[in-house]
Coordinates of C-alpha atoms in Angstrom, one line a residue:
X601 CA -8.9 6.9 -20.5
X602 CA -6.4 9.1 -19.9
X603 CA -5.5 8.0 -16.7
X604 CA -2.9 10.8 -14.3
X605 CA -1.1 8.5 -11.8
X606 CA 1.2 9.9 -9.1
X607 CA 3.7 7.8 -7.8
X608 CA 4.2 6.0 -11.1
X609 CA 7.7 4.6 -11.0
X610 CA 7.2 3.1 -7.1
X611 CA 6.1 -0.3 -6.0
X612 CA 2.6 -0.6 -6.5
X613 CA 3.0 3.1 -9.0
X614 CA 4.7 0.7 -11.9
X615 CA 2.7 -1.9 -12.2
X616 CA -0.4 0.0 -12.0
X617 CA 1.2 2.0 -14.7
X618 CA 1.5 -1.2 -17.1
X619 CA -1.9 -2.6 -15.9
X620 CA -3.9 0.0 -17.4
X621 CA -1.8 0.8 -20.2
X622 CA -2.0 -3.3 -20.9
X623 CA -5.4 -2.3 -20.8
X624 CA -5.8 0.3 -23.4
X625 CA -5.2 3.4 -21.2
X626 CA -3.2 6.6 -22.2
X627 CA -0.9 6.9 -18.9
X628 CA 0.6 10.4 -17.3
X629 CA 2.9 9.3 -14.7
X630 CA 4.6 11.6 -12.2
X631 CA 8.1 11.6 -12.0
X632 CA 11.0 14.1 -10.0
X633 CA 13.8 12.6 -11.2
X634 CA 15.6 11.4 -14.4
X635 CA 15.4 7.7 -12.7
X636 CA 11.7 7.5 -12.2
X637 CA 10.9 8.9 -15.2
X638 CA 13.1 6.0 -17.4
X639 CA 11.1 3.3 -15.1
X640 CA 7.7 4.9 -15.9
X641 CA 8.4 5.2 -19.6
X642 CA 10.0 1.6 -19.7
X643 CA 6.0 0.3 -18.6
X644 CA 4.5 2.4 -21.6
X645 CA 3.5 5.7 -19.5
X646 CA 4.2 9.2 -20.6
X647 CA 5.9 11.2 -18.4
X648 CA 4.9 14.9 -16.4
X649 CA 8.0 15.9 -14.5
X650 CA 7.7 17.3 -10.8
X651 CA 6.7 16.5 -7.1
X652 CA 4.0 16.3 -4.7
X653 CA 5.0 20.3 -3.3
X654 CA 3.7 21.6 -7.0
X655 CA -0.3 21.0 -6.2
X656 CA -1.5 23.6 -8.4
X657 CA 0.8 21.3 -11.4
X658 CA -0.8 18.2 -9.8
X659 CA -4.7 19.6 -9.9
X660 CA -3.6 20.6 -13.8
X661 CA -2.8 17.4 -14.7
X662 CA -5.4 15.9 -13.0
X663 CA -8.3 18.5 -14.7
X664 CA -6.7 16.8 -18.1
X665 CA -7.5 13.6 -17.4
X666 CA -10.3 11.6 -17.2
X667 CA -9.4 9.9 -14.0
X668 CA -6.7 9.8 -11.8
X669 CA -4.4 7.4 -9.3
X670 CA -3.1 8.8 -6.3
X671 CA -0.1 6.7 -4.8
X672 CA 2.3 8.8 -4.3
X673 CA 3.4 9.2 -0.3
X674 CA 6.3 11.5 0.8
X675 CA 8.8 8.6 2.4
X676 CA 11.6 10.8 2.7
X677 CA 9.6 13.3 5.1
X678 CA 7.6 10.4 7.2
X679 CA 10.7 8.3 7.6
X680 CA 14.2 10.2 6.9
X681 CA 13.1 13.7 8.6
X682 CA 11.3 12.0 11.2
X683 CA 7.8 13.7 10.3
X684 CA 5.1 11.0 9.7
X685 CA 2.8 14.3 10.3
X686 CA 4.0 16.2 8.4
X687 CA 4.0 14.0 5.0
X688 CA 0.4 13.3 5.4
X689 CA -0.3 17.2 6.0
X690 CA 1.2 17.2 2.7
X691 CA -0.6 14.5 0.9
X692 CA -3.5 16.6 2.3
X693 CA -2.6 19.5 0.4
X694 CA -2.4 17.4 -2.9
X695 CA -5.7 15.2 -2.7
X696 CA -7.5 18.8 -1.6
X697 CA -6.4 20.5 -4.7
X698 CA -6.8 17.4 -7.4
X699 CA -10.1 16.5 -5.8
X700 CA -11.4 20.1 -5.7
X701 CA -10.6 19.7 -10.0
X702 CA -12.7 16.8 -9.9
X703 CA -15.3 17.8 -8.4
X704 CA -18.6 18.0 -10.5
X705 CA -16.6 15.6 -13.3
X706 CA -18.0 12.2 -12.4
X707 CA -14.3 10.7 -13.4
X708 CA -12.1 8.7 -11.4
X709 CA -10.5 9.4 -8.2
X710 CA -8.3 6.9 -6.7
X711 CA -6.1 7.0 -3.4
X712 CA -3.9 5.0 -1.2
X713 CA -4.8 3.8 2.3
X714 CA -4.1 0.7 4.7
X715 CA -5.6 -2.1 6.0
X716 CA -3.7 -2.4 9.5
X717 CA -6.0 -0.1 11.4
X718 CA -9.6 -0.4 10.1
X719 CA -10.5 -3.2 13.3
X720 CA -7.3 -4.7 14.8
X721 CA -8.2 -8.3 16.7
X722 CA -10.6 -9.0 14.3
X723 CA -11.3 -10.1 10.3
X724 CA -11.4 -6.4 8.7
X725 CA -14.7 -5.6 6.0
X726 CA -14.5 -2.8 3.6
X727 CA -17.3 -1.7 6.2
X728 CA -14.7 -0.9 9.2
X729 CA -12.1 2.1 9.6
X730 CA -14.3 4.6 8.5
X731 CA -14.6 6.4 12.1
X732 CA -12.2 8.1 14.1
X733 CA -10.0 5.9 16.1
X734 CA -9.9 6.9 19.5
X735 CA -6.2 8.2 20.8
X736 CA -5.0 7.8 17.0
X737 CA -3.3 11.0 16.8
X738 CA -0.6 12.3 14.2
X739 CA 0.4 11.4 10.7
X740 CA -1.9 7.8 11.1
X741 CA -4.9 9.9 12.3
X742 CA -4.4 12.7 9.3
X743 CA -4.0 10.1 6.7
X744 CA -7.3 8.2 7.9
X745 CA -8.9 11.6 7.7
X746 CA -7.7 12.2 4.3
X747 CA -9.3 8.8 3.2
X748 CA -12.3 10.0 4.6
X749 CA -12.3 13.2 2.6
X750 CA -11.9 11.2 -0.6
X751 CA -14.6 9.1 0.2
X752 CA -16.9 12.3 0.2
X753 CA -16.5 13.7 -2.8
X754 CA -19.2 11.3 -4.2
X755 CA -21.5 13.3 -2.9
X756 CA -19.8 16.2 -5.2
X757 CA -20.1 14.6 -8.6
X758 CA -16.0 12.4 -8.3
X759 CA -16.6 9.2 -8.5
X760 CA -14.2 8.2 -5.7
X761 CA -12.5 5.2 -4.1
X762 CA -10.0 4.2 -1.8
X763 CA -8.0 1.2 -1.9
X764 CA -6.5 0.0 0.9
X765 CA -3.4 -1.8 0.7
X766 CA -2.1 -4.8 2.8
X767 CA 1.1 -3.8 5.6
X768 CA 3.0 -5.8 3.0
X769 CA 3.1 -5.9 -0.4
X770 CA 5.5 -8.9 -1.3
X771 CA 6.9 -10.2 -4.6
X772 CA 10.4 -9.4 -6.3
X773 CA 12.4 -6.8 -5.2
X774 CA 10.4 -5.8 -2.5
X775 CA 12.3 -3.9 0.0
X776 CA 9.3 -3.0 2.4
X777 CA 7.9 -4.9 6.0
X778 CA 9.1 -8.2 4.7
X779 CA 12.4 -7.6 3.5
X780 CA 13.1 -5.8 6.8
X781 CA 12.0 -9.1 8.5
X782 CA 14.7 -11.0 6.5
X783 CA 17.7 -8.1 7.3
X784 CA 17.0 -8.1 10.7
X785 CA 17.5 -11.9 11.1
X786 CA 20.4 -11.8 9.2
X787 CA 22.1 -9.0 11.2
X788 CA 21.3 -10.5 14.6
X789 CA 21.5 -14.4 14.2
X790 CA 18.2 -15.0 15.0
X791 CA 14.6 -15.2 13.1
X792 CA 12.1 -13.6 15.9
X793 CA 8.3 -13.4 16.5
X794 CA 6.3 -11.4 19.2
X795 CA 4.7 -13.5 21.4
X796 CA 2.9 -16.7 20.4
X797 CA 3.8 -15.4 17.0
X798 CA 0.0 -16.7 16.3
X799 CA -1.1 -12.8 15.1
X800 CA -1.9 -12.2 12.1
X801 CA -1.0 -9.4 8.7
X802 CA -3.3 -9.7 5.6
X803 CA -0.8 -9.6 2.5
X804 CA -1.3 -9.2 -1.2
X805 CA 1.1 -9.2 -4.1
X806 CA 2.3 -5.9 -5.5
X807 CA 0.7 -7.3 -9.0
X808 CA -2.6 -8.3 -7.8
X809 CA -2.6 -5.0 -6.0
X810 CA -2.2 -3.2 -9.6
X811 CA -5.1 -5.1 -11.3
X812 CA -7.2 -3.7 -8.2
X813 CA -5.8 -0.5 -8.7
X814 CA -6.9 -0.6 -12.6
X815 CA -10.3 -1.9 -11.5
X816 CA -11.2 1.1 -9.6
X817 CA -10.5 3.1 -12.2
X818 CA -12.8 1.3 -14.9
X819 CA -15.3 0.1 -12.4
X820 CA -15.0 0.9 -8.8
X821 CA -18.6 3.0 -7.8
X822 CA -18.4 6.5 -6.2
X823 CA -17.7 6.2 -2.5
X824 CA -16.3 2.6 -2.9
X825 CA -13.5 1.5 0.0
X826 CA -12.2 -1.3 -1.5
X827 CA -8.6 -4.1 -0.2
X828 CA -6.3 -5.3 -2.0
X829 CA -6.3 -8.7 0.1
X830 CA -5.3 -11.8 -1.4
X831 CA -5.1 -13.7 2.1
X832 CA -6.4 -12.6 5.1
X833 CA -4.4 -13.6 7.8
X834 CA -0.7 -14.7 7.9
X835 CA 0.6 -15.5 10.9
X836 CA 4.0 -13.8 11.5
X837 CA 5.1 -16.8 13.3
X838 CA 5.3 -18.5 10.6
X839 CA 6.6 -16.2 8.5
X840 CA 9.5 -16.1 11.2
X841 CA 9.7 -20.0 10.5
X842 CA 10.2 -19.6 7.1
X843 CA 13.0 -16.5 7.1
X844 CA 14.7 -18.8 9.7
X845 CA 15.2 -21.7 7.8
X846 CA 16.4 -19.8 4.7
X847 CA 18.6 -18.0 6.4
X848 CA 19.8 -21.2 8.5
X849 CA 19.3 -19.4 12.0
X850 CA 17.2 -20.3 14.8
X851 CA 13.6 -18.6 15.4
X852 CA 12.7 -17.1 19.0
X853 CA 9.9 -15.3 20.3
X854 CA 10.2 -11.7 22.0
X855 CA 8.1 -10.1 24.0
X856 CA 5.8 -6.9 23.0
X857 CA 8.2 -5.0 25.2
X858 CA 11.0 -5.2 23.7
X859 CA 9.7 -5.4 19.8
X860 CA 11.0 -2.3 18.8
X861 CA 14.3 -2.7 20.3
X862 CA 14.7 -5.7 18.2
X863 CA 13.0 -4.1 15.3
X864 CA 13.4 -0.9 15.2
X865 CA 10.1 0.9 14.0
X866 CA 8.6 -1.9 12.8
X867 CA 8.1 -4.0 16.1
X868 CA 5.0 -1.8 17.5
X869 CA 3.3 -3.1 14.0
X870 CA 4.2 -6.6 14.6
X871 CA 2.6 -7.1 17.3
X872 CA -0.9 -6.2 16.4
X873 CA -3.3 -9.2 14.8
X874 CA -4.5 -7.6 11.7
X875 CA -6.1 -9.7 9.7
X876 CA -8.4 -8.4 6.5
X877 CA -10.7 -9.3 4.5
X878 CA -11.1 -8.6 0.4
X879 CA -15.0 -10.2 0.3
X880 CA -16.9 -7.0 -0.9
X881 CA -13.9 -5.7 -3.2
X882 CA -14.3 -8.9 -5.1
X883 CA -18.1 -9.4 -5.3
X884 CA -17.9 -5.4 -6.4
X885 CA -15.4 -5.1 -9.1
X886 CA -15.0 -8.6 -9.9
X887 CA -11.1 -8.7 -9.0
X888 CA -9.6 -12.7 -8.4
X889 CA -5.9 -12.3 -7.5
X890 CA -3.6 -14.8 -9.4
X891 CA -0.3 -14.2 -8.2
X892 CA 1.3 -16.5 -5.1
X893 CA 0.7 -15.6 -1.7
X894 CA 3.5 -14.5 1.2
X895 CA 4.7 -17.7 2.1
X896 CA 4.9 -19.1 -1.4
X897 CA 7.4 -15.9 -2.4
X898 CA 9.1 -16.3 1.1
X899 CA 10.1 -19.7 -0.4
X900 CA 11.8 -18.2 -3.3
X901 CA 15.5 -17.0 -3.5
X902 CA 14.7 -13.5 -4.1
X903 CA 14.2 -12.1 -0.5
X904 CA 17.4 -13.8 1.3
X905 CA 19.7 -11.6 -1.5
X906 CA 22.1 -9.6 0.5

């Protein structure tokens, strides 16, 4: 298949391109800079220069492809410009343009989402998180609506799927939430967790997530929700203990009302108990995670490079 991938040079996108190429697919990756283009070409993809604002060009590329994997999100708008809702609205414009281009073709259309708010406080499954969450507003609400809109394309002749990622996709080179915890601990001289530390986060290795993205393109039935979850729930107190040991700093609990003060914007997430399962996904597409777990990765030196 000819597969069009947005976010093709990113943390999940780059290994996804490699997975698809290794499986014999032709991949066209969106890249907005020379650096991004080089990363796409390095893993065997060809490059379409452009960005997420060029929705007409994205729709045309989708129409020329046999499948589309949309992994890009405008993090600059969301976090540097502090306009998460604006970034989510931009995502809506992109997926609507691509989705309309694919209506009636039976082509695969896979987008990235997350498991974090599917069913807080219990183990979320692929069947959870499809109803509006009471009180949820702004960008998170919009992104949830976006995912459901894509799933609805199954009734319009599109083999749509939503790939829900864990809040941490770990591995060598990670600059996400777990790396932020390491850097906060280094800066403050204490490795902290919220409350009693028993709240759980699911985890996935980036290479396992990329493998699932490929399987979604090849196998997922129309309207599928897939969970890229290698481990259902790691207690964040355990994460803090490993980080503290490697950095040689004490490990301490902080109350929930001080979490944002201590950790920054990620503090609110660190108080959540958000485990998730991937049992349905594994049965549906034959996915079997094979890379190291979160704690095993945290025992490696790459998370502690300054």
